[in-house]
Tab-separated table of C-alpha atoms in Angstrom:
chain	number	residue	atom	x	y	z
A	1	UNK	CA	0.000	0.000	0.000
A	2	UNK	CA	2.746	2.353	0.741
A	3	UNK	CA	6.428	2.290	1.052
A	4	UNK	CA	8.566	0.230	3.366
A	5	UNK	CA	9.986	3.397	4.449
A	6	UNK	CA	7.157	4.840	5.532
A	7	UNK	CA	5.815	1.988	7.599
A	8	UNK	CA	9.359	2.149	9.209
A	9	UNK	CA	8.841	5.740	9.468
A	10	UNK	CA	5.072	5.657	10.555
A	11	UNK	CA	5.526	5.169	14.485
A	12	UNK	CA	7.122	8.565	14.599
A	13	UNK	CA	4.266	10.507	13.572
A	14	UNK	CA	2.301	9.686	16.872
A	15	UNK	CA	2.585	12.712	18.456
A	16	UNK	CA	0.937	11.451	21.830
A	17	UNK	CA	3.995	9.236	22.370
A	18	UNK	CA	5.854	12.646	22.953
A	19	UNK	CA	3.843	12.925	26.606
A	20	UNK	CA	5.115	9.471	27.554
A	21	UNK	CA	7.890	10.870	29.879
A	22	UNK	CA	5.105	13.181	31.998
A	23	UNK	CA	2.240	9.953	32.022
A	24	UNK	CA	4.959	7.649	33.260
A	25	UNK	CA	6.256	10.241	35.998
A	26	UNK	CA	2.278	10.625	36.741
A	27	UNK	CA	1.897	7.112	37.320
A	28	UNK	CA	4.996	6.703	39.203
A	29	UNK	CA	3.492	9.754	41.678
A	30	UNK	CA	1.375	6.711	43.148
A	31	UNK	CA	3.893	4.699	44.655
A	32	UNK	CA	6.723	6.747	45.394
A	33	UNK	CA	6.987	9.864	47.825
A	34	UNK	CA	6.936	13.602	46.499
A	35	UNK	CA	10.441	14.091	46.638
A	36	UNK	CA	11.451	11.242	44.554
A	37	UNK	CA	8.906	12.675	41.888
A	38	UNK	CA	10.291	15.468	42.315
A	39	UNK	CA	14.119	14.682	41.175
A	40	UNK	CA	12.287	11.838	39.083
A	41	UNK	CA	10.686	14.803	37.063
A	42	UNK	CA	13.260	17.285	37.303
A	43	UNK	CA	16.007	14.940	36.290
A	44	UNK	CA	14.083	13.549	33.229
A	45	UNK	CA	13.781	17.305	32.388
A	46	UNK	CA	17.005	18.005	32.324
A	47	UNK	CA	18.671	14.933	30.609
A	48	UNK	CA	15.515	15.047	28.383
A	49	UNK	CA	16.788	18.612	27.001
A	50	UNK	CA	19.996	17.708	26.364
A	51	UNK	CA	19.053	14.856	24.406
A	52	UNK	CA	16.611	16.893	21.974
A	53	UNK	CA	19.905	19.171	21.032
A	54	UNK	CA	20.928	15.691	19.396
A	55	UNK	CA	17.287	14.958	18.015
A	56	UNK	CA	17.400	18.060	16.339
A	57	UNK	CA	19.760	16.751	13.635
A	58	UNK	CA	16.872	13.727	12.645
A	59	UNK	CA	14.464	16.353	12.269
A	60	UNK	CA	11.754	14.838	13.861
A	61	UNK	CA	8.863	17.020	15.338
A	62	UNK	CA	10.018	18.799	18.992
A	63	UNK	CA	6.538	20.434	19.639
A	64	UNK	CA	5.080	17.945	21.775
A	65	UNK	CA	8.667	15.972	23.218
A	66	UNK	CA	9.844	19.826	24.378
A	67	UNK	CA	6.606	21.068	25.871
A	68	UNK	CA	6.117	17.469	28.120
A	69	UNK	CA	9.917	18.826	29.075
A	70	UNK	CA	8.928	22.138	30.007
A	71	UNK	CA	5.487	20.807	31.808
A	72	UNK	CA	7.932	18.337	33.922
A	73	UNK	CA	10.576	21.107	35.136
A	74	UNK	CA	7.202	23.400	36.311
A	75	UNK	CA	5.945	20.276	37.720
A	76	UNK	CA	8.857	19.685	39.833
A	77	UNK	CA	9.045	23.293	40.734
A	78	UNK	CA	5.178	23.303	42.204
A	79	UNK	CA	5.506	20.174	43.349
A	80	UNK	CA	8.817	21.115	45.206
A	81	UNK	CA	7.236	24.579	46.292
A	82	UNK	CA	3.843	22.744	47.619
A	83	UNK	CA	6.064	20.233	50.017
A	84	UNK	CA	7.772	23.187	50.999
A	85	UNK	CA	4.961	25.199	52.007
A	86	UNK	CA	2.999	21.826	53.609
A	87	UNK	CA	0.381	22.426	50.806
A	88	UNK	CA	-1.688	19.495	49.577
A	89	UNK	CA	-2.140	19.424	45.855
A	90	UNK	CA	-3.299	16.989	43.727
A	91	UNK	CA	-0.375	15.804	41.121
A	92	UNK	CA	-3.299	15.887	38.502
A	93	UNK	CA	-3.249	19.729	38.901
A	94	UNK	CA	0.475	20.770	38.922
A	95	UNK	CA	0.535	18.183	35.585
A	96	UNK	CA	-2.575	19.908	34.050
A	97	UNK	CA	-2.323	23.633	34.309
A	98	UNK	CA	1.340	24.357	33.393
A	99	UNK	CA	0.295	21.586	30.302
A	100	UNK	CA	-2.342	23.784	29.691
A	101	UNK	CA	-0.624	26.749	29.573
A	102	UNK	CA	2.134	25.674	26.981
A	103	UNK	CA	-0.305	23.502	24.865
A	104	UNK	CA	-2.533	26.978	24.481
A	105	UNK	CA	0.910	28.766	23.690
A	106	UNK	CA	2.165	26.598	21.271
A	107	UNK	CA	-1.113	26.000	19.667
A	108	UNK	CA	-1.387	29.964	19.504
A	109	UNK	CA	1.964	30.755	18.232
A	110	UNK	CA	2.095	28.138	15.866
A	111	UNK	CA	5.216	28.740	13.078
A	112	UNK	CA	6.023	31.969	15.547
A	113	UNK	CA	6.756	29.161	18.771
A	114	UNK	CA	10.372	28.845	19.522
A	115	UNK	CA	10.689	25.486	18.653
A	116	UNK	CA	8.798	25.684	15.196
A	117	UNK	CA	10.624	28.635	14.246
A	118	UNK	CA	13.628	26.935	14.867
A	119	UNK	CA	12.572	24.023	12.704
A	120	UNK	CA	11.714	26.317	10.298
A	121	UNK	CA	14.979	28.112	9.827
A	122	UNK	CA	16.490	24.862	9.901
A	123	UNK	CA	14.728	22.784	7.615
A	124	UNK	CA	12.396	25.389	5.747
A	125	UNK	CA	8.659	25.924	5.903
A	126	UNK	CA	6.260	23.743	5.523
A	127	UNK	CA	5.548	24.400	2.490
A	128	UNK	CA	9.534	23.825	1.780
A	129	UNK	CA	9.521	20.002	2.962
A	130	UNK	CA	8.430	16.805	1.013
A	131	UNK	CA	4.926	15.045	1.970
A	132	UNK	CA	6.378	12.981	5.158
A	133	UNK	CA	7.795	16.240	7.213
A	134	UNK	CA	4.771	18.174	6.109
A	135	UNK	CA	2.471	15.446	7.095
A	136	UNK	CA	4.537	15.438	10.325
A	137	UNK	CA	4.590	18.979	11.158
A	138	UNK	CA	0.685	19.519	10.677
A	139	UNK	CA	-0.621	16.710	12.647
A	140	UNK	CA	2.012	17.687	15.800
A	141	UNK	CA	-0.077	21.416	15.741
A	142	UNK	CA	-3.110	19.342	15.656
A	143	UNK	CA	-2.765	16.629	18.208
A	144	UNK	CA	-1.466	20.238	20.293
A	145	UNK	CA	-4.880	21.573	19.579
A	146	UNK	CA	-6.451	18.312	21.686
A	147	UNK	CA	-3.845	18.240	23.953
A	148	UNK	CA	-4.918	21.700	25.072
A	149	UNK	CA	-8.694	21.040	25.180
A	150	UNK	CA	-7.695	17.471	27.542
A	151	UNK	CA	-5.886	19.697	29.843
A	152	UNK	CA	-8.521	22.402	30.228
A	153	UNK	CA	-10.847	19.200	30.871
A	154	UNK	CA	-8.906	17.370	33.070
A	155	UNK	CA	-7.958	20.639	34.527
A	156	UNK	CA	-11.314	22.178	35.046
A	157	UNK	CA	-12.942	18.447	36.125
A	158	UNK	CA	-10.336	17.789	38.678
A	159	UNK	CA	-9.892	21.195	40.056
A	160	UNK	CA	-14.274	21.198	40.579
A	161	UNK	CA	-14.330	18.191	42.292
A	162	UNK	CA	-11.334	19.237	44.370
A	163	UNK	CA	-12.586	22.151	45.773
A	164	UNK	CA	-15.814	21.061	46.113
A	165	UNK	CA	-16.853	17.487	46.336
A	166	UNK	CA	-13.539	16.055	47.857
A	167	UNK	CA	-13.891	14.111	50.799
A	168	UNK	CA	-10.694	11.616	52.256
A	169	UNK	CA	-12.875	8.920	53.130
A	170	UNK	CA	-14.412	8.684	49.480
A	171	UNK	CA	-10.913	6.626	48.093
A	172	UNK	CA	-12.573	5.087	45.009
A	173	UNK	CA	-14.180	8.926	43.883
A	174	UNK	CA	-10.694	10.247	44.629
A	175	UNK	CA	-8.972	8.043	42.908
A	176	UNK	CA	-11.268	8.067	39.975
A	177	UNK	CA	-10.610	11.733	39.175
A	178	UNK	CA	-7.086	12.528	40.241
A	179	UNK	CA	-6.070	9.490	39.091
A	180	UNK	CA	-8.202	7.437	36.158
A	181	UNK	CA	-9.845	10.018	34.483
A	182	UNK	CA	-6.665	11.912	33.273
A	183	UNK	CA	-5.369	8.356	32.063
A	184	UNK	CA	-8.518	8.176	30.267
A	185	UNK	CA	-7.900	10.776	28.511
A	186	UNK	CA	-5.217	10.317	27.365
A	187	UNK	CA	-5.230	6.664	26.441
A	188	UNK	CA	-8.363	8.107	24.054
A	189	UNK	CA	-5.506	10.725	22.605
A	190	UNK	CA	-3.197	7.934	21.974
A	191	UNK	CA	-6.061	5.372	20.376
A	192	UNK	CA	-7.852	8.187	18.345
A	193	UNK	CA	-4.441	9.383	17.114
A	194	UNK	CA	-2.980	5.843	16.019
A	195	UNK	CA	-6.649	5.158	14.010
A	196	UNK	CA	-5.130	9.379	12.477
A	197	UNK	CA	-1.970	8.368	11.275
A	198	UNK	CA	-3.102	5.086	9.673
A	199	UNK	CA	-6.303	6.660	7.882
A	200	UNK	CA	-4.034	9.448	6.920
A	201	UNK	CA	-1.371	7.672	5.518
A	202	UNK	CA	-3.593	4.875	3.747
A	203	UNK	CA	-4.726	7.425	2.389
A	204	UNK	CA	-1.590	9.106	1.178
A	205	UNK	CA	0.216	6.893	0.222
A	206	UNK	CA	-2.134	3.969	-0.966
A	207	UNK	CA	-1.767	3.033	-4.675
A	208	UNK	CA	-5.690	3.463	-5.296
A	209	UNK	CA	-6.668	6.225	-7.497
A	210	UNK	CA	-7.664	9.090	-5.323
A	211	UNK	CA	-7.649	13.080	-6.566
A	212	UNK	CA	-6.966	14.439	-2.706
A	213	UNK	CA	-4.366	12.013	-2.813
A	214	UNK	CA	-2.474	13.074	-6.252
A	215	UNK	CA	-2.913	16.292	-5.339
A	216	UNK	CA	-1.573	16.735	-2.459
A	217	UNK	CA	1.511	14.343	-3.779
A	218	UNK	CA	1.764	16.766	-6.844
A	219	UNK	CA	2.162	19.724	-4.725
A	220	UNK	CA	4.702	18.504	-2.124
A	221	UNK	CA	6.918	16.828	-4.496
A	222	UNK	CA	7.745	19.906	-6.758
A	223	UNK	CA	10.976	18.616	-7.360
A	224	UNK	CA	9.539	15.838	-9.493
A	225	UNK	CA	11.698	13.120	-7.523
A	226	UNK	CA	9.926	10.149	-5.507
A	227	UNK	CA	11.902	9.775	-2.144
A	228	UNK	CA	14.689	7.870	-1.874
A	229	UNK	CA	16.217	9.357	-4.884
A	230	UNK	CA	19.281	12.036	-4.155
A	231	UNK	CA	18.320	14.664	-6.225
A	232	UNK	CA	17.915	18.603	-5.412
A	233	UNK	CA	15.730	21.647	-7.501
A	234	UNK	CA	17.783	24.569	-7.998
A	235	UNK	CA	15.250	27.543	-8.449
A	236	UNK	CA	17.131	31.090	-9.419
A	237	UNK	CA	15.300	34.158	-8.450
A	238	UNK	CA	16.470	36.782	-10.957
A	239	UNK	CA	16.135	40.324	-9.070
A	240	UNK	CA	17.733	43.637	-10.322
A	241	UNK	CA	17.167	46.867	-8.717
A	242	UNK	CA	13.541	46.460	-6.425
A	243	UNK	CA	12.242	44.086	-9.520
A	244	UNK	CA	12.089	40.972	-10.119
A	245	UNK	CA	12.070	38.824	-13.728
A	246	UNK	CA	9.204	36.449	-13.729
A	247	UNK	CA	7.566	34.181	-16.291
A	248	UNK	CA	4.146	32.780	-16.511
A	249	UNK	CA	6.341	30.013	-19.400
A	250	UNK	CA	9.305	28.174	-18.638
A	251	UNK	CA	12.241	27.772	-21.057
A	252	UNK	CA	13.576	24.521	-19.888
A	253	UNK	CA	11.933	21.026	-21.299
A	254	UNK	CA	11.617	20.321	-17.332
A	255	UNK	CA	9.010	17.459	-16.961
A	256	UNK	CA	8.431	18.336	-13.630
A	257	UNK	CA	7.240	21.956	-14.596
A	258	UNK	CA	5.451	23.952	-12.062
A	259	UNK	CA	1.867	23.033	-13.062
A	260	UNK	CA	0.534	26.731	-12.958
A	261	UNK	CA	0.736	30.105	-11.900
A	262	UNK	CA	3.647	32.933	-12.483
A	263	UNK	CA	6.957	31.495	-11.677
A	264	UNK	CA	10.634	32.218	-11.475
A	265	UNK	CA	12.224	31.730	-14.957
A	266	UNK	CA	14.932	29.357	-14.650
A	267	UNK	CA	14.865	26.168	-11.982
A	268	UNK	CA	15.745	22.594	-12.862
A	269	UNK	CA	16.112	19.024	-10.811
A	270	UNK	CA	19.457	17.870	-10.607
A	271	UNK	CA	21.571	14.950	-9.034
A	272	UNK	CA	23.839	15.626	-6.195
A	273	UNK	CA	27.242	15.069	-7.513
A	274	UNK	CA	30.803	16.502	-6.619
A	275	UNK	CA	29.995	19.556	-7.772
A	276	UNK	CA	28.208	22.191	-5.692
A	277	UNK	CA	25.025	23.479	-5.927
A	278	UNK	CA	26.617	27.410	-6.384
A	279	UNK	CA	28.607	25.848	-9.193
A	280	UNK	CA	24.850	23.965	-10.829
A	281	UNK	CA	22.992	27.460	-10.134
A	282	UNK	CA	25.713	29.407	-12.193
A	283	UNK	CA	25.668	26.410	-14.822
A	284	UNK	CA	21.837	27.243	-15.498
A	285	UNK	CA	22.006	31.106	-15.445
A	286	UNK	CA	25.410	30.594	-18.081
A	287	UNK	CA	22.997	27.888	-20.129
A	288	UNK	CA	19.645	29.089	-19.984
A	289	UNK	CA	19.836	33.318	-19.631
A	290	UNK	CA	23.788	33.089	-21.449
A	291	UNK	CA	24.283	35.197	-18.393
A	292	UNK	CA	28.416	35.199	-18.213
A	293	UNK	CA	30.398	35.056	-14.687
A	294	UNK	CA	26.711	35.590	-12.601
A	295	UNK	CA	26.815	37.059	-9.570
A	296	UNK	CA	24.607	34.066	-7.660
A	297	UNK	CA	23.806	33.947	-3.894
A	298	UNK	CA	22.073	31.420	-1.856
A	299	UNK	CA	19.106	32.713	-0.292
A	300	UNK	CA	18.114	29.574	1.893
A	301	UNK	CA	18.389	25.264	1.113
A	302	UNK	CA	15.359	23.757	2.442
A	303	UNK	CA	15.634	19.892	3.400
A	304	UNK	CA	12.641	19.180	5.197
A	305	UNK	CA	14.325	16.554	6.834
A	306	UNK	CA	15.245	14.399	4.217
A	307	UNK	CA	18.928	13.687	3.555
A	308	UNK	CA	17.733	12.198	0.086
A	309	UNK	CA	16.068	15.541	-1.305
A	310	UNK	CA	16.809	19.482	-0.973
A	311	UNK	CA	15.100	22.919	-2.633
A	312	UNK	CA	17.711	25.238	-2.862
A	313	UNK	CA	16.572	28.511	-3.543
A	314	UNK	CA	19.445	31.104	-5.691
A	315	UNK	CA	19.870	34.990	-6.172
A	316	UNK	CA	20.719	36.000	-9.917
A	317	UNK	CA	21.722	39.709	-9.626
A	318	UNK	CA	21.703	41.495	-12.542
A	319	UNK	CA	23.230	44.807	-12.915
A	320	UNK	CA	21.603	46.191	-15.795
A	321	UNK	CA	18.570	44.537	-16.489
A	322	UNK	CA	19.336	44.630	-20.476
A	323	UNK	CA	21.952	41.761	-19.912
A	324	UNK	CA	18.979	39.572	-19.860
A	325	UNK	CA	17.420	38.147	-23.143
A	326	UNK	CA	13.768	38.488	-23.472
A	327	UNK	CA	11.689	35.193	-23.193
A	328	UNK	CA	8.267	34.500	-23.883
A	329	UNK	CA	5.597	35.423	-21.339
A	330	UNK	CA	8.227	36.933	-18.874
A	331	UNK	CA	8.530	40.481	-17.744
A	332	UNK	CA	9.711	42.579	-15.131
A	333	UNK	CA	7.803	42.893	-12.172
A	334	UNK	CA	8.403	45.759	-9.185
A	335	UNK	CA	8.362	45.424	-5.335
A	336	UNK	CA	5.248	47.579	-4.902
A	337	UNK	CA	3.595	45.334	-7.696
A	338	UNK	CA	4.412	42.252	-6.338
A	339	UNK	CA	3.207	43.542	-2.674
A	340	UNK	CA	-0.297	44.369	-3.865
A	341	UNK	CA	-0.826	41.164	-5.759
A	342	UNK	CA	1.146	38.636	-4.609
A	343	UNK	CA	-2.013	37.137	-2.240
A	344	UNK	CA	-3.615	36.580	-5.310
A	345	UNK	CA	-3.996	33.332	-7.284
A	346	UNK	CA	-1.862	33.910	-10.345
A	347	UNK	CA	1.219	33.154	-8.765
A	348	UNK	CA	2.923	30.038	-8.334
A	349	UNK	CA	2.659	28.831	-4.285
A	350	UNK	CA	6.329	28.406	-4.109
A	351	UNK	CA	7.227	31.918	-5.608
A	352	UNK	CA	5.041	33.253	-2.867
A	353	UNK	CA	6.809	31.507	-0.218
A	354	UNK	CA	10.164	32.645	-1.565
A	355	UNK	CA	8.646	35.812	-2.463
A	356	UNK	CA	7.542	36.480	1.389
A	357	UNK	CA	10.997	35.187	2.542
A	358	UNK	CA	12.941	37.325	0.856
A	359	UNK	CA	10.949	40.728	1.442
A	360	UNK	CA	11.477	39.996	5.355
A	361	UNK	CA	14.796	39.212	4.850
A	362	UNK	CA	16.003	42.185	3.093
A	363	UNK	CA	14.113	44.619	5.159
A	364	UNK	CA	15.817	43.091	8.177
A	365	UNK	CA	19.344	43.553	6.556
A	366	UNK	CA	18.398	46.948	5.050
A	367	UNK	CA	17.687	48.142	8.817
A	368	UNK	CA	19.820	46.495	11.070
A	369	UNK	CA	23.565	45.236	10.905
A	370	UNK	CA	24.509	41.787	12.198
A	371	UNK	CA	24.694	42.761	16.040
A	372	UNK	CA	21.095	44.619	15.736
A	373	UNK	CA	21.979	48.184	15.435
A	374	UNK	CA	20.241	50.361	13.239
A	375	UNK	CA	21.759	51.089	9.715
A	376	UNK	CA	21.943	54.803	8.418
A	377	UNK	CA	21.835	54.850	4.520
A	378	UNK	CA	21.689	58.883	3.721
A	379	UNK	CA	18.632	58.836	1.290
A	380	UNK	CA	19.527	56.080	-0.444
A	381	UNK	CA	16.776	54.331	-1.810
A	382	UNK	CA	16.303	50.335	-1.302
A	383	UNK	CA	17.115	47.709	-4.145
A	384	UNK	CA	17.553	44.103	-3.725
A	385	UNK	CA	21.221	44.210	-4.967
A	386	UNK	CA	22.402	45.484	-1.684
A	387	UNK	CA	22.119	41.733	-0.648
A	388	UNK	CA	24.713	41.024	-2.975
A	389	UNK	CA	27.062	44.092	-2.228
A	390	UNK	CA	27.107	43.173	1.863
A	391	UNK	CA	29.426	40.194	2.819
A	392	UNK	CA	26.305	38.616	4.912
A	393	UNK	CA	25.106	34.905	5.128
A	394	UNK	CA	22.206	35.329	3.616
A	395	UNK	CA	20.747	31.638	5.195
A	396	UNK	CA	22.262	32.212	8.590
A	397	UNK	CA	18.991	32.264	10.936
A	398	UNK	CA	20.625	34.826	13.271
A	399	UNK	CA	18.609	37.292	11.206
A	400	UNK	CA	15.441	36.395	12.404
A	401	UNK	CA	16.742	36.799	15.389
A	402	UNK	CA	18.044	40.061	14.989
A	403	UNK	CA	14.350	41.187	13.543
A	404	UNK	CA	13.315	39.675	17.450
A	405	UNK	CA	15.583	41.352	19.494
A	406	UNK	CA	17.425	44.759	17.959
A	407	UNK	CA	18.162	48.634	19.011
A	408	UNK	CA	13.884	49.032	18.079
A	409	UNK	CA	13.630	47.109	21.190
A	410	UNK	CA	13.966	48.176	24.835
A	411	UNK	CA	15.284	44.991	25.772
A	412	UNK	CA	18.152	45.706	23.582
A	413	UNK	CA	18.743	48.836	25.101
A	414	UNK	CA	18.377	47.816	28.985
A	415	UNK	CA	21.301	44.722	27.554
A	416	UNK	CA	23.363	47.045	25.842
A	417	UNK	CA	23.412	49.333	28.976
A	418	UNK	CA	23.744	46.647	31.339
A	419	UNK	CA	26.936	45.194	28.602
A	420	UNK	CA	28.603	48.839	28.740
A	421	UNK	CA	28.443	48.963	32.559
A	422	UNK	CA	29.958	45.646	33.096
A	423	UNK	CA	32.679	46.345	30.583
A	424	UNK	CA	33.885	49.100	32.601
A	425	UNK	CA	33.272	48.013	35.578
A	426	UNK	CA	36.291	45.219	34.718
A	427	UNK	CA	38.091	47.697	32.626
């Protein structure tokens, strides 16, 4: 029905399995005392995190894994706090509200959540990565979604009866709600996600005919390659001055075409080889716009994950926009142009996301220099060959970070202050 790599691959996409660590270190509250669950949960915290710094290179979904992390260290810190203070809590309720409160954070902030947005600038947007990490990334934000309506129920539930209808000598009604009812829940999560992934994937990757199916296979494998096969699409953004050269016709005999909308004009699949992709992106400008000695730069290299398959997205600056020979059904279009339209329908879905991506960036490098200050340019007017002229990594994702945290900011300025006084106070 599918691929064996898939089926190998299949387990990894239940998200639920990511709250094993907290369930186990819930159960484990039963028999041992509160300051073993204590450095129980504080110690699978801490190992846990340093562990994920290594899982970061398989690319697998963090959202779930790091927020059970989180919800342990607070749970160890109320738990600890409660002992200290001779405060009888429930373990239910130091597991469910801090859950609650990063599921509903996550779930809010979505590709803006540190850990997604560290994904991203790793491994490209979603709409960078083949079907599996796609697949991957949208059912983690969706089993978040339930995740944060079971805490808010077991949360809610348990707190109720608590304050409420608790009594010591009812053991079996106790037990029930601090104890079974959460497991219920989530053994539901864990069954109803399984039944998910299988539907979901039978459904992807089943050899039946099915249009949702092609579709959705058609648009996530723009590269024309099946996985397993090492190939990569080199795409070349031509941009002169604040324009950019589209074409709504593509001059290559590229089976894997885009299969509509307004496109760049030039992007191919090729094999990886010994040579490297700067020297394959200045072959196709040299063969395809007899552009001589290009000035290319790599604006980002998506790999979604997967070793066997990368986008890698180029720069062709031109100069003078002459140099270029006309094609068919390809003109020049401007910034503002592209900003009023570029929602619209006509253009490809790929060009948008590279589109998008590189508007952020270059405003960020316009205004602010590597260590966040604010640039002074005299008057002079913004084009996107200033990318080329600055000696700047163009995929490093410390610009992102510099558009969070930079001399706009007053955090910046209280660190900056707090910098110069420690500097000479050591002086």
């Amino acid at each position: 029905m599918y691929s064996a790599r898939y089926r190998r691959n299949k387990i990894l996409l239940v998200n639920s399995f990511g709250l094993l660590p907290a369930v186990l270190v819930f159960i484990l509250c039963e028999w041992i005392s509160d300051y073993y669950a204590v450095l129980l949960s504080l110690g699978i915290g801490i190992v846990g995190y340093f562990s994920m710094i290594g899982w970061f290179k398989k690319a697998h979904c963090q959202l779930i894994p790091q927020s059970t992390l989180i919800v342990l260290l607070a749970f160890s810190t109320f738990r600890g706090v409660a002992d200290l203070l001779s405060f009888s809590v429930p373990n239910i309720l130091l597991f469910s509200f801090p859950l609650f409160i990063i599921s509903f954070w996550a779930y809010v902030m979505r590709p803006d959540y540190p850990v997604c947005r560290k994904c991203a600038e790793k491994y490209g947007s979603m709409n960078h990565r083949g079907l599996h990490d796609r697949c991957n990334c949208y059912e983690a934000h969706y089993i978040m979604g339930l995740v944060l309506v079971g805490a808010a129920i077991s949360f809610v539930v348990t707190s109720f009866y608590w304050l409420f209808l608790f009594d010591e000598n009812k053991e079996t009604a106790n037990r029930f709600f601090f104890y079974w009812f959460p497991l219920s829940l989530y053994v539901l999560l864990l069954v109803y996600e399984c039944i998910r992934v299988v539907l979901v994937y039978d459904l992807l990757f089943s050899t039946s005919p099915n249009d949702l199916r092609d579709s959705y296979i058609r648009d996530m494998t723009i590269d024309g390659v099946d996985p397993g096969y090492k190939h990569c699409l080199v795409r070349l953004i031509v941009v002169s001055g604040s324009g950019l050269y589209l074409s709504s016709s593509h001059i290559q005999n590229d089976p894997y075409a885009s299969p509509s909308g307004i496109d760049v004009p030039v992007y191919q699949s090729v094999p990886f080889s010994k040579r490297g992709l700067d020297d394959e992106a200045k072959r196709l400008a040299e063969e395809k716009l007899h552009i001589k000695n290009p000035k290319i730069k790599l604006l980002r290299e998506s790999s979604g994950g997967n070793p066997d398959k990368r986008i890698a997205h180029f720069l062709l600056f031109l100069q003078e926009r002459t140099a270029l020979p006309e094609l068919p059904d390809a003109r020049w279009y401007e910034m503002q142009e592209l900003n009023d339209t570029i929602t619209g329908k006509k253009f490809y879905y790929l060009f948008k996301q590279e589109y998008l991506y590189l508007v952020r960036l270059s405003r960020i490098i316009w205004r602010y220099d590597e260590n966040g200050y604010i640039r002074f340019h005299e008057g002079r007017k913004f084009t996107f060959n200033y990318l080329y002229e600055q000696n700047v990594n163009l995929t490093s994702g410390k610009w992102f970070r510099v558009s969070l945290y930079n001399e706009d900011k007053w955090s910046f300025m209280i660190r900056e202050w707090f910098k110069r006084l420690r500097c000479n106070c050591f002086a």
